[in-house]
PDB file of C-alpha atoms in Angstrom:
ATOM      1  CA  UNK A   1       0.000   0.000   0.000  1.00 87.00           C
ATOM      2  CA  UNK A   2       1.186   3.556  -0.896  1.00 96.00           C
ATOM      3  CA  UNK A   3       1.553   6.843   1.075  1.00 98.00           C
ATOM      4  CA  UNK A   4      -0.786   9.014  -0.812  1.00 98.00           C
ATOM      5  CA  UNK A   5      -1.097  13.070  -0.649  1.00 99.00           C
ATOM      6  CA  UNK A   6      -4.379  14.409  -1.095  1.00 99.00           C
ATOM      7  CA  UNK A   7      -4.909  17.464  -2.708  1.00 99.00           C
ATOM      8  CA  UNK A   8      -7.627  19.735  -1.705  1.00 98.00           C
ATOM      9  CA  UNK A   9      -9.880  20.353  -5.041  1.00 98.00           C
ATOM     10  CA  UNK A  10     -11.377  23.403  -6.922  1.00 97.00           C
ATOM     11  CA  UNK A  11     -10.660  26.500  -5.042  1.00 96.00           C
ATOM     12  CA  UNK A  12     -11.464  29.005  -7.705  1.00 91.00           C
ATOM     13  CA  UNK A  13     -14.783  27.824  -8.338  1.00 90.00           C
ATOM     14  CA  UNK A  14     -16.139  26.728  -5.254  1.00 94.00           C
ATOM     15  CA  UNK A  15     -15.515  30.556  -3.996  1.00 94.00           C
ATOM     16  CA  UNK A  16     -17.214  31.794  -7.014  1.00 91.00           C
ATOM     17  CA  UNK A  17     -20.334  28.810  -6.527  1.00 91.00           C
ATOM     18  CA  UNK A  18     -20.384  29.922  -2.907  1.00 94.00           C
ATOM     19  CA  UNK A  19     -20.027  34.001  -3.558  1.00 92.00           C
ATOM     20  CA  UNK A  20     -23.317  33.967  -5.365  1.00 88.00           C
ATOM     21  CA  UNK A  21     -22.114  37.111  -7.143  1.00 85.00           C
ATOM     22  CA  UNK A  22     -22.131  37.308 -11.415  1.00 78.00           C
ATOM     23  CA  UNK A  23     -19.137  35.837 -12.976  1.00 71.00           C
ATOM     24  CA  UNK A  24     -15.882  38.282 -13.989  1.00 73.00           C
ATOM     25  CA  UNK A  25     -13.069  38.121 -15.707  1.00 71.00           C
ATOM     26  CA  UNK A  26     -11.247  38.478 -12.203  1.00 79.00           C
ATOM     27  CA  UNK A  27     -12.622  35.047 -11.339  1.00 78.00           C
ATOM     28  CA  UNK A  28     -11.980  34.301  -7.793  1.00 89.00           C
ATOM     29  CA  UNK A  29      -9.405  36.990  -7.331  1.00 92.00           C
ATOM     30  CA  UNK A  30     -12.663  39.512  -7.328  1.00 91.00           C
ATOM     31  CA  UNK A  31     -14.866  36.883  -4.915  1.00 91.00           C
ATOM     32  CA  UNK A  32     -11.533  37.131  -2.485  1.00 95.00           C
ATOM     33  CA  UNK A  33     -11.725  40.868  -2.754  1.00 93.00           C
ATOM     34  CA  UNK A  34     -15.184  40.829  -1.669  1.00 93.00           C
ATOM     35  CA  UNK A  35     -15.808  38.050   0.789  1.00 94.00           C
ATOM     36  CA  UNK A  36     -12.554  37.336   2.252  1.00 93.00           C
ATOM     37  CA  UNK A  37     -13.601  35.142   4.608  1.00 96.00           C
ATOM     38  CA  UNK A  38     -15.017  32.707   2.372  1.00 97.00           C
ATOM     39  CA  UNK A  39     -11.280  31.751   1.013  1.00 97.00           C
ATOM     40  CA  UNK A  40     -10.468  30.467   4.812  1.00 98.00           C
ATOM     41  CA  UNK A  41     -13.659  28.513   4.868  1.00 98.00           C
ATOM     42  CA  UNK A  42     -13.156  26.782   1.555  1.00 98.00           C
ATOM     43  CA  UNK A  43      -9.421  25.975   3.060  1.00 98.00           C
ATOM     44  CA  UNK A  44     -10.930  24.563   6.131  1.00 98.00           C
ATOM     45  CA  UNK A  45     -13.367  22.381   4.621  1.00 98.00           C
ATOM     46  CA  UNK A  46     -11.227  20.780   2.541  1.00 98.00           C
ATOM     47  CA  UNK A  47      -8.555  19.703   5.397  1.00 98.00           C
ATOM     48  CA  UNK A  48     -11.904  18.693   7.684  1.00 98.00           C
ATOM     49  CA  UNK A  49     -12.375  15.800   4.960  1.00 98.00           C
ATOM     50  CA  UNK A  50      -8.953  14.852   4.763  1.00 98.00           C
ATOM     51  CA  UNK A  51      -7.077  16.771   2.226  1.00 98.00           C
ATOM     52  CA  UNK A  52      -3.548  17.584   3.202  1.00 98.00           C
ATOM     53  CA  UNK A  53      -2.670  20.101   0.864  1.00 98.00           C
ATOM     54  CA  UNK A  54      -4.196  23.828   0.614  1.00 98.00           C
ATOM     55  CA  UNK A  55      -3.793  25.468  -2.974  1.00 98.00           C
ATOM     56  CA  UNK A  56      -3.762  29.229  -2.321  1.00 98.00           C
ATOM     57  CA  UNK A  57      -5.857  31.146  -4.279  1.00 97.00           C
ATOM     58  CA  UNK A  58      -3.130  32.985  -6.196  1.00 98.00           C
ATOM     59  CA  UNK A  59      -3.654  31.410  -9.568  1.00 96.00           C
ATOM     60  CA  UNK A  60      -4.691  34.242 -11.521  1.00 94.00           C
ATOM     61  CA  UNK A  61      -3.135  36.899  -9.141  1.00 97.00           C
ATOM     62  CA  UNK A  62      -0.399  37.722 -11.878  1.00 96.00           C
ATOM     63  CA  UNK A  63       0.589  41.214 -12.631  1.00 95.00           C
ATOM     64  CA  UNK A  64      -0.497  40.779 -16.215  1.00 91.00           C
ATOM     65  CA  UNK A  65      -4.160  40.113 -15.436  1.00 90.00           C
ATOM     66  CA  UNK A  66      -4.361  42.690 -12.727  1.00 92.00           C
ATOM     67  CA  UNK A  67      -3.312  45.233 -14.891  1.00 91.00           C
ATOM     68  CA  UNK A  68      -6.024  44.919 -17.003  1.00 85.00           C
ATOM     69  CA  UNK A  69      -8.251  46.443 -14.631  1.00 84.00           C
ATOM     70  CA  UNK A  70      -5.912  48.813 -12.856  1.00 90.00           C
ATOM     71  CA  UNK A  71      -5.368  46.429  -9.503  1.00 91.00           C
ATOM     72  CA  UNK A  72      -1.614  45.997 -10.444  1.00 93.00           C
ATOM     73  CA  UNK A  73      -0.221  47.963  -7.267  1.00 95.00           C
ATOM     74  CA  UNK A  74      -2.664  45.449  -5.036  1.00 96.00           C
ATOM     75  CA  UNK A  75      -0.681  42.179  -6.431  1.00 97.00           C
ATOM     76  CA  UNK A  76       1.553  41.561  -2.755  1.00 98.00           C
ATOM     77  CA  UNK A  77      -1.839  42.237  -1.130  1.00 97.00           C
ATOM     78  CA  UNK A  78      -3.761  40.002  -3.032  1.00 97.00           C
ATOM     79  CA  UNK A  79      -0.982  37.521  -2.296  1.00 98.00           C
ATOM     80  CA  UNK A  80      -0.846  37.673   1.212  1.00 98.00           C
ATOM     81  CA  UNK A  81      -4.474  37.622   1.768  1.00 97.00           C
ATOM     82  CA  UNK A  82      -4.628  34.281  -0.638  1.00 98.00           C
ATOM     83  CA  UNK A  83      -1.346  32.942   1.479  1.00 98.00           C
ATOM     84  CA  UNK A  84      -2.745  33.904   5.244  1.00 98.00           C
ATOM     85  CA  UNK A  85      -6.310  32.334   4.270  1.00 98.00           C
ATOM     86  CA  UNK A  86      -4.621  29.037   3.280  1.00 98.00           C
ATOM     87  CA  UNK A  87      -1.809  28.837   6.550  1.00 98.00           C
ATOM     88  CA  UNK A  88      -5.227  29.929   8.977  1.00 98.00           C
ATOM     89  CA  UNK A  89      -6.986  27.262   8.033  1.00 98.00           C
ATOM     90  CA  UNK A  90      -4.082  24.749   8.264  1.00 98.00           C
ATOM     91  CA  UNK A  91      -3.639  26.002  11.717  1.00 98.00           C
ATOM     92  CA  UNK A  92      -7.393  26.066  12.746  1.00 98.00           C
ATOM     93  CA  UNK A  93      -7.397  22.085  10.982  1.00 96.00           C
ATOM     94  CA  UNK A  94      -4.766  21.592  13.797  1.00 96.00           C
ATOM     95  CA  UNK A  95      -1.907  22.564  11.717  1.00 96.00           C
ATOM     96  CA  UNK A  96      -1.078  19.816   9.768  1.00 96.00           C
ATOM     97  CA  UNK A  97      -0.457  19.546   5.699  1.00 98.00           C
ATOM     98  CA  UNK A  98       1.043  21.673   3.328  1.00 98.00           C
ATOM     99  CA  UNK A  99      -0.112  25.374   1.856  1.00 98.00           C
ATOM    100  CA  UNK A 100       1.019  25.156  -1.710  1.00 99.00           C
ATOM    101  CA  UNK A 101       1.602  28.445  -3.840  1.00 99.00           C
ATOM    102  CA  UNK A 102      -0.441  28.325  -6.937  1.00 98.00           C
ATOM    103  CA  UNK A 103       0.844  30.331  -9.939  1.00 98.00           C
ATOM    104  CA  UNK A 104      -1.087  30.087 -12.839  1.00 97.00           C
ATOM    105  CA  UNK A 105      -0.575  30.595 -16.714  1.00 97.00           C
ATOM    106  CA  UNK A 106       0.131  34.057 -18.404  1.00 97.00           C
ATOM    107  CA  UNK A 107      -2.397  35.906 -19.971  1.00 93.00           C
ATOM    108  CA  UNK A 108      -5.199  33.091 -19.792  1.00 91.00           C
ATOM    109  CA  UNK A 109      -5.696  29.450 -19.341  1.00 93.00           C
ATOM    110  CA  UNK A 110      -5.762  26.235 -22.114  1.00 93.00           C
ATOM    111  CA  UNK A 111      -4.239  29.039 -24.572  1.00 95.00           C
ATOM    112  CA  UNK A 112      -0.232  28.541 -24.166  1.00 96.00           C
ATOM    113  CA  UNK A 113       0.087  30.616 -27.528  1.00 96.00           C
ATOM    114  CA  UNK A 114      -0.704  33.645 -25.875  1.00 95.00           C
ATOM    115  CA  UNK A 115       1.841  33.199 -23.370  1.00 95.00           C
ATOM    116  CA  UNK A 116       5.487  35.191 -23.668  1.00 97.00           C
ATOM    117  CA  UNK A 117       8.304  33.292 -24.410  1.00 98.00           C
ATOM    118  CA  UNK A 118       9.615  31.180 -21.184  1.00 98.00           C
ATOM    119  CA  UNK A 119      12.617  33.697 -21.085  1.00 98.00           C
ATOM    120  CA  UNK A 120      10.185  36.529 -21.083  1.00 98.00           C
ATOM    121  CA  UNK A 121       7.557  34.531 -18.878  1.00 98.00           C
ATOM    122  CA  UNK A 122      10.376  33.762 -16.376  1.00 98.00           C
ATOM    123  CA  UNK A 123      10.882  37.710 -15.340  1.00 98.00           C
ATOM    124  CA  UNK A 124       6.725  38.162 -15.237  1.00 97.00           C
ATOM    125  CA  UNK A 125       6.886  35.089 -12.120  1.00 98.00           C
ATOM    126  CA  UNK A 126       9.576  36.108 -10.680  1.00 98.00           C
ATOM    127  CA  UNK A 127       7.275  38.304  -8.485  1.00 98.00           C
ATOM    128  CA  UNK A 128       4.672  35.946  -7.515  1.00 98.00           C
ATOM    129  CA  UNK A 129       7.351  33.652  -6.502  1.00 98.00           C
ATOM    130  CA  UNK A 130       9.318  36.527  -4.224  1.00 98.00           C
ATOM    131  CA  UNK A 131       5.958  37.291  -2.888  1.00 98.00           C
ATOM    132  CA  UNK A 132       5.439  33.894  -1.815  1.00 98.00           C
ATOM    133  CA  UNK A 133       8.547  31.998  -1.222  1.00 98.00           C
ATOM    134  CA  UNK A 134       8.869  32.626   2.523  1.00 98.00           C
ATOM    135  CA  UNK A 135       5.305  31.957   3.345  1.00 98.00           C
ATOM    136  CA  UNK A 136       4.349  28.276   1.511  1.00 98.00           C
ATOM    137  CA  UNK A 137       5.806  24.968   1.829  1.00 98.00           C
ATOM    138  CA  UNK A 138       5.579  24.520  -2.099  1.00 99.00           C
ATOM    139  CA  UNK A 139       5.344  26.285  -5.806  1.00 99.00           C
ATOM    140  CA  UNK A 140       2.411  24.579  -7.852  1.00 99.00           C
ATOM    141  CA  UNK A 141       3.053  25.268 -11.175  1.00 99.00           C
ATOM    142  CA  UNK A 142      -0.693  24.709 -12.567  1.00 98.00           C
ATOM    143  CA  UNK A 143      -2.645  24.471 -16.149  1.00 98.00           C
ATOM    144  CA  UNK A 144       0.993  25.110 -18.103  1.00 98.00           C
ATOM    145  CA  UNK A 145      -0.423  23.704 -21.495  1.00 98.00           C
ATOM    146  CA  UNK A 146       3.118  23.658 -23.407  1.00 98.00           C
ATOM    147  CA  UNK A 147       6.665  22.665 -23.404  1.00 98.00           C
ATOM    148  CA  UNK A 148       7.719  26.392 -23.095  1.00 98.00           C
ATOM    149  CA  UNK A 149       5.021  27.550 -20.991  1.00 98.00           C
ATOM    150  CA  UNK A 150       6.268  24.872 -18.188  1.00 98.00           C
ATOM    151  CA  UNK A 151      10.020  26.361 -19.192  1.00 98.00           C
ATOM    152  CA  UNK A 152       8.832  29.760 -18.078  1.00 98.00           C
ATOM    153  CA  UNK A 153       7.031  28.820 -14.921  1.00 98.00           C
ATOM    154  CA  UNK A 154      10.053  26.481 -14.188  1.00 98.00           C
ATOM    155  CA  UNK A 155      12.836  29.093 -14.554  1.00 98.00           C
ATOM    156  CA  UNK A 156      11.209  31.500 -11.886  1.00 98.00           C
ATOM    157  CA  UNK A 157      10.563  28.730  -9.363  1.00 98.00           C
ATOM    158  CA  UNK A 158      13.356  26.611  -9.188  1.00 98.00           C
ATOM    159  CA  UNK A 159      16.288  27.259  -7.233  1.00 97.00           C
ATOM    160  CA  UNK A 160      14.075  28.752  -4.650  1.00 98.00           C
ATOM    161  CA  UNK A 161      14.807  26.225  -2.036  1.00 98.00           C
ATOM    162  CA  UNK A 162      11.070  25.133  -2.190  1.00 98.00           C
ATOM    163  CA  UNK A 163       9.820  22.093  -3.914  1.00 98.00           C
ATOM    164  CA  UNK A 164       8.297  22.610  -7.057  1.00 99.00           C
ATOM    165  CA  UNK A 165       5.494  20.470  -8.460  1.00 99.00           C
ATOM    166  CA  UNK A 166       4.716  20.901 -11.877  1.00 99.00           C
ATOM    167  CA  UNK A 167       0.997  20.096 -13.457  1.00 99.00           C
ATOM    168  CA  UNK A 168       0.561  20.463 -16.623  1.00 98.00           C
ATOM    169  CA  UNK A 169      -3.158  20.166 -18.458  1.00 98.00           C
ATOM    170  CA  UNK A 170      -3.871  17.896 -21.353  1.00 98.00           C
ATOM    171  CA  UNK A 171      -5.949  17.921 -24.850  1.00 97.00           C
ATOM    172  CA  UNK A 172      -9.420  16.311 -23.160  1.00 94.00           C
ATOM    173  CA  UNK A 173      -9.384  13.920 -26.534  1.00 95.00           C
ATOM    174  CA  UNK A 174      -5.981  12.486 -26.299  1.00 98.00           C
ATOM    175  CA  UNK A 175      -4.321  13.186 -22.820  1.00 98.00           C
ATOM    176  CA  UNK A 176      -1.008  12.534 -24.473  1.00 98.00           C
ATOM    177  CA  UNK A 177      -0.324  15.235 -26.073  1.00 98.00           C
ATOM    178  CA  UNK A 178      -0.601  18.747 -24.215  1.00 98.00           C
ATOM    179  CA  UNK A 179      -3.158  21.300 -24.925  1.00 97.00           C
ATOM    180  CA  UNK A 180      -0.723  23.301 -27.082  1.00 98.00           C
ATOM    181  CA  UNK A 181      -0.722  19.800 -29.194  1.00 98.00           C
ATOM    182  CA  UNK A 182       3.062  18.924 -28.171  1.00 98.00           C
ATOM    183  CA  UNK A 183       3.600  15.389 -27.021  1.00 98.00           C
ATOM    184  CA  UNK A 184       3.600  15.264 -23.623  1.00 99.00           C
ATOM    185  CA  UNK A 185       6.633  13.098 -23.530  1.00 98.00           C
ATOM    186  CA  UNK A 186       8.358  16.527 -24.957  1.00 98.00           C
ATOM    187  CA  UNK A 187       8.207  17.774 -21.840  1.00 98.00           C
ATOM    188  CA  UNK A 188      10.733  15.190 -20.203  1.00 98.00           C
ATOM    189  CA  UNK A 189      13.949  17.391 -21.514  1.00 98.00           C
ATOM    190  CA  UNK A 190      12.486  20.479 -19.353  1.00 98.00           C
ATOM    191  CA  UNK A 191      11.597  17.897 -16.590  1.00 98.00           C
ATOM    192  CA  UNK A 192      15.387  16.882 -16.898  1.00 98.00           C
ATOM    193  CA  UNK A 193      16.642  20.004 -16.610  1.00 98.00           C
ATOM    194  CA  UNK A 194      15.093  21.708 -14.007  1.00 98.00           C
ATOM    195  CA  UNK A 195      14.365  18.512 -11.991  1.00 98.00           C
ATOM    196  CA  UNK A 196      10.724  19.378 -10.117  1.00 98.00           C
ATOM    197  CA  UNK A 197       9.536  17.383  -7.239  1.00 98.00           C
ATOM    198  CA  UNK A 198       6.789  16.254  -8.666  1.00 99.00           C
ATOM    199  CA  UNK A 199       5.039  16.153 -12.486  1.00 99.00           C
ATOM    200  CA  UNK A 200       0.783  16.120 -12.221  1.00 99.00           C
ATOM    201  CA  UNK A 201      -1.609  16.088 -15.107  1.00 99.00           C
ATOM    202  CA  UNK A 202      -4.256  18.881 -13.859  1.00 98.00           C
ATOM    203  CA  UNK A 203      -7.548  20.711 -15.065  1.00 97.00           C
ATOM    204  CA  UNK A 204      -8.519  17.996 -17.662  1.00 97.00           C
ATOM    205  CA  UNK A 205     -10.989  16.030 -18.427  1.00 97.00           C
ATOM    206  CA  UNK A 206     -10.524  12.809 -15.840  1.00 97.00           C
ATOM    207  CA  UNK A 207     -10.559  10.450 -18.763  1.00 97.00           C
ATOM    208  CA  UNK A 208      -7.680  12.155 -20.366  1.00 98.00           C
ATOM    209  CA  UNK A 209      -5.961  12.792 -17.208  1.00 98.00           C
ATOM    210  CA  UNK A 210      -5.250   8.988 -17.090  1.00 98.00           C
ATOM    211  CA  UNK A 211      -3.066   8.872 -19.980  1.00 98.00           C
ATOM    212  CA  UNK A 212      -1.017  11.814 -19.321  1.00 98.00           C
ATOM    213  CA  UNK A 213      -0.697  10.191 -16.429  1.00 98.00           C
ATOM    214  CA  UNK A 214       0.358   6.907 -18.218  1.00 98.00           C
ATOM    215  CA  UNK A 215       3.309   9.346 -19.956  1.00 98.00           C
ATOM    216  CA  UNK A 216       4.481  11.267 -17.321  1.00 98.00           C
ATOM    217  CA  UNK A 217       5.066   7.667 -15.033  1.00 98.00           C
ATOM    218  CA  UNK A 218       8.363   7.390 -17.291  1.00 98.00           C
ATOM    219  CA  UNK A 219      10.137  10.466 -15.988  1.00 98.00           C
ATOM    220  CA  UNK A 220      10.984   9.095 -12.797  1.00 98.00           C
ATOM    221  CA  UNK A 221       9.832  11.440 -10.065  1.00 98.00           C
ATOM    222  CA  UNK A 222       6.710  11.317  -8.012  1.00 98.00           C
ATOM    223  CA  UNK A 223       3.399  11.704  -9.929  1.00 99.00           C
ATOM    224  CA  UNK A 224      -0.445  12.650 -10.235  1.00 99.00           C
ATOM    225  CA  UNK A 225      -3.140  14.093 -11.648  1.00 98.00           C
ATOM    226  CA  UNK A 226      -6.302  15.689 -10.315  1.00 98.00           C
ATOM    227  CA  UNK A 227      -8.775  16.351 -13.129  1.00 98.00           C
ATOM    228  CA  UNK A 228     -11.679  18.938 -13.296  1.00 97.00           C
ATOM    229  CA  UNK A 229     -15.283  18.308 -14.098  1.00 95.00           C
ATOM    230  CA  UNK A 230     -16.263  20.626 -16.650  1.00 86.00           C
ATOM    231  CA  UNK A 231     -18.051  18.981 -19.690  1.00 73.00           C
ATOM    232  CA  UNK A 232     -15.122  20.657 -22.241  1.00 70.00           C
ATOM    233  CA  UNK A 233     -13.071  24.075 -22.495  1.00 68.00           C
ATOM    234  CA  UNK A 234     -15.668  25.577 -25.080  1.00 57.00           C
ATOM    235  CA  UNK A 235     -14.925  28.334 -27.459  1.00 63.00           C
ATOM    236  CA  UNK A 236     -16.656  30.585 -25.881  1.00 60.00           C
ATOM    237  CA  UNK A 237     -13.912  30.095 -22.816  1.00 53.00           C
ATOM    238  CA  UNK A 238     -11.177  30.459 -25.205  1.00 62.00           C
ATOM    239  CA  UNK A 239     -12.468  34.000 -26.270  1.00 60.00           C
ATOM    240  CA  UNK A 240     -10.248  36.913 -24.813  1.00 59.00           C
ATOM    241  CA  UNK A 241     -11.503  38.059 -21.329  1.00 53.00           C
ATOM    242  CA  UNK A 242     -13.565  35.057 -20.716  1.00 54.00           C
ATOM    243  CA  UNK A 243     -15.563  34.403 -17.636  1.00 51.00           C
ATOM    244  CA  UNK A 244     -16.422  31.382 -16.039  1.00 58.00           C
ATOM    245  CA  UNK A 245     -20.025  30.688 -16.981  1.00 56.00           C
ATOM    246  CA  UNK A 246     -18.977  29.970 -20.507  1.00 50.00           C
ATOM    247  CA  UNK A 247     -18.140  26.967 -19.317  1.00 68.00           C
ATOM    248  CA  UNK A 248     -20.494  24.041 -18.030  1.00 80.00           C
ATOM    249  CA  UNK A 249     -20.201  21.050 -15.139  1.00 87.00           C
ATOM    250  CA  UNK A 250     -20.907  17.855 -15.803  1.00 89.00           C
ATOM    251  CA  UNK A 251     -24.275  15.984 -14.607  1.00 93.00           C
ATOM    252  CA  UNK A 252     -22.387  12.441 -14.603  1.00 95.00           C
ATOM    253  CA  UNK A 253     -18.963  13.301 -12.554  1.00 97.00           C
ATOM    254  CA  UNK A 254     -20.333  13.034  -8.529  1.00 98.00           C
ATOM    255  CA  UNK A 255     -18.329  11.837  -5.599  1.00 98.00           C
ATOM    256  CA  UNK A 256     -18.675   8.268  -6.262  1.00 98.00           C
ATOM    257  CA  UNK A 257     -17.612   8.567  -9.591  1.00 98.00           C
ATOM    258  CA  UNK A 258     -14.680  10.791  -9.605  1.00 98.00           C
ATOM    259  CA  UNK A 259     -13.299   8.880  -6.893  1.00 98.00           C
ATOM    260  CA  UNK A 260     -13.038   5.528  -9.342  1.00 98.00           C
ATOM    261  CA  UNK A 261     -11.002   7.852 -11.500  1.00 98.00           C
ATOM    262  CA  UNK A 262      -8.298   8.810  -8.800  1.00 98.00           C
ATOM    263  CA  UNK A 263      -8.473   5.230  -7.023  1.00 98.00           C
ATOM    264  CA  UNK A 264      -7.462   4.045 -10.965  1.00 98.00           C
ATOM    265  CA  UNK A 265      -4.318   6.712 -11.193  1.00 98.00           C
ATOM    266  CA  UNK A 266      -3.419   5.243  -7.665  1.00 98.00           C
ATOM    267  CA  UNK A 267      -3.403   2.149  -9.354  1.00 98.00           C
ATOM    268  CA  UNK A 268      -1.195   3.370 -11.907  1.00 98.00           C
ATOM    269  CA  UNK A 269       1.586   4.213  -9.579  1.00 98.00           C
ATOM    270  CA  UNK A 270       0.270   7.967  -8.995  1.00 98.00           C
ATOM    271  CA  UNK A 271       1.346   9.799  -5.383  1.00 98.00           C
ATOM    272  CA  UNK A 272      -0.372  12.285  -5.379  1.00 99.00           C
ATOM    273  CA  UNK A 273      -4.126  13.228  -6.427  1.00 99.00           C
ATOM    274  CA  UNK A 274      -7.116  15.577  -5.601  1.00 98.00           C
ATOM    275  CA  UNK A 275      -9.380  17.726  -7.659  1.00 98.00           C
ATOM    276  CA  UNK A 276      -9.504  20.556 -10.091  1.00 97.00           C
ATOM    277  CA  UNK A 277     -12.482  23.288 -11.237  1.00 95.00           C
ATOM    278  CA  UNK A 278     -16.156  21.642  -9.830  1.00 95.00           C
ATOM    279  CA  UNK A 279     -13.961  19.078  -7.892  1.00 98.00           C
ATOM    280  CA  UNK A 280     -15.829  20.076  -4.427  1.00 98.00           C
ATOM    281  CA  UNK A 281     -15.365  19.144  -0.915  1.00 98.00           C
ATOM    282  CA  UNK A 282     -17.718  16.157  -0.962  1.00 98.00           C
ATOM    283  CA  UNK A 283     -15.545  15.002  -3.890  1.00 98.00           C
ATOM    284  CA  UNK A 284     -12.064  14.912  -1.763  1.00 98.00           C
ATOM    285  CA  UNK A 285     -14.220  13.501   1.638  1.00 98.00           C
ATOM    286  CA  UNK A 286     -14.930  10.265  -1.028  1.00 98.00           C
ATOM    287  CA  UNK A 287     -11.283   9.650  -2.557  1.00 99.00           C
ATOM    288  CA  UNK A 288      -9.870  10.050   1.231  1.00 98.00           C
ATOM    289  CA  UNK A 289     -12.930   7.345   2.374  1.00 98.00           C
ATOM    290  CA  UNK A 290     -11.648   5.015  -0.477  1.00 98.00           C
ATOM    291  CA  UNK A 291      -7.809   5.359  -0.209  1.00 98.00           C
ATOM    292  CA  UNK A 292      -8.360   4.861   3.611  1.00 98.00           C
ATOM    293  CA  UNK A 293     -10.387   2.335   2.522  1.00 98.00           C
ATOM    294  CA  UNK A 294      -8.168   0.236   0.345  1.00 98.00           C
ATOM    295  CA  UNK A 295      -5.022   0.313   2.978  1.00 98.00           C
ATOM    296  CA  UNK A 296      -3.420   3.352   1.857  1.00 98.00           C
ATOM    297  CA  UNK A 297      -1.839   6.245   3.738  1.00 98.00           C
ATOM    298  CA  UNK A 298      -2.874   9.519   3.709  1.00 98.00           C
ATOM    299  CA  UNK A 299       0.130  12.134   4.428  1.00 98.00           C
TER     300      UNK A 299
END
């Protein structure tokens, strides 16, 4: 049996499900602007059912999507509010598990073509990694969708003296190959080079997550996924300045079901697992009752 780290799952969405408020192009950076106090509670709930990793909510705090809207001066505000949130909750869970900094993609998610080049991208993280470097026990590099958006992300967080876990999302058709359309086996030179802690498959479809999964087994450090539960990235999403209601949950992904999906990456060798966007609390409370369940430990 394997020692198993469960992720917490959607943090974005859930505060934007639970805000009640009309959907921006700010996404949960505007629900933690006005309700606060709902990005502890999220936290909290997720380490009550067992998760032992909190994903900050800094995944779209990123200079180049603040500025669109004039809240580039709040970005090491935004940031600590996202960082204390996550550590409060660890501490009011009895202060066990990991806070993990989330840093998101440039510009906008599943499009890696409107990201800078990694060089360029490199110098844009560089500040959400000083902001949060001495205040999280990890860098989760989330949703990088090609070989040089990963290089970019990779370049600002290494060397840090944190561990860096990479997760990387796949086409929801054919989970080997990246959402750029690169191979995902492409990515094992980058892997190489900057040697990450971890490799995930994240925000895709759960039956595509599986065989990015199946790829990313062969580059011989620990591995996961944790999938979302959206019914495809429409076009709509992939307009500029999308917001989140272009894009619909599923009917057919609950609890029970999801959870057969992560108990099968566990099966293929995977470490580490949780949810993505509409992965909610009830979702993690399963896949904890069914690693516990089939022997395995939960750290």
């Amino acid at each position: 049996m394997a020692q198993v780290t469960l992720l917490d799952g959607s943090i974005g969405q859930e505060l934007v499900k639970r805000s009640g408020d009309r959907a921006t192009p700010l996404w949960s950076t505007q629900v933690m602007i006005d309700h606060p106090k709902l990005v502890g509670e999220v936290h909290l709930e997720y380490f009550n059912v067992g998760a032992t990793v909190a994903t900050t909510n800094t995944y779209a705090v990123l200079r180049d999507r603040l500025v669109r809207i004039g809240l580039e001066d709040k970005i090491g505000q935004l940031t600590g509010t996202a960082v204390r949130a996550a550590r409060r909750a660890r501490a009011a869970g009895g202060g066990k598990g990991r806070v993990a900094g989330a840093i998101g993609p440039l510009v906008q998610s599943y499009k890696p073509e409107t990201c800078p080049p990694a060089a360029e991208a490199a110098k844009i993280y560089a500040e959400p990694v000083a902001l949060m470097k001495d205040h999280v026990d990890l860098f989760l590099l989330e949703t990088m969708s090609s070989v040089d958006q990963a290089e970019g992300a990779l370049r600002a967080a290494s060397g840090q003296g944190l561990p860096v876990w990479l997760a990387v999302s796949v086409d929801d058709h054919d989970g080997t190959r990246l959402r750029s359309g690169e191979p995902v086996a492409d990515l094992a030179g980058t892997v190489e080079k900057h040697a990450p802690a971890a490799v995930l498959v994240n925000c895709s479809r759960p039956e595509a997550t599986g065989a990015g999964i199946e790829v990313i087994k062969d580059f011989g450090l620990p591995f996961g996924g944790y999938a979302n539960g959206f019914t495809e990235i429409s076009d709509g999403f992939l307009d500029d300045a999308p917001t989140v209601d272009a894009l619909e949950q599923r009917k057919d992904l609950g609890p029970l079901e999801y959870a057969e999906y992560v108990m099968g990456w566990v099966g293929q060798g995977a470490t580490i697992v949780g949810g993505c966007c509409e992965i909610g609390p009830a979702h993690i409370a399963e896949i904890a009752r069914c690693l516990q369940a089939a022997g395995h430990e939960i750290v």
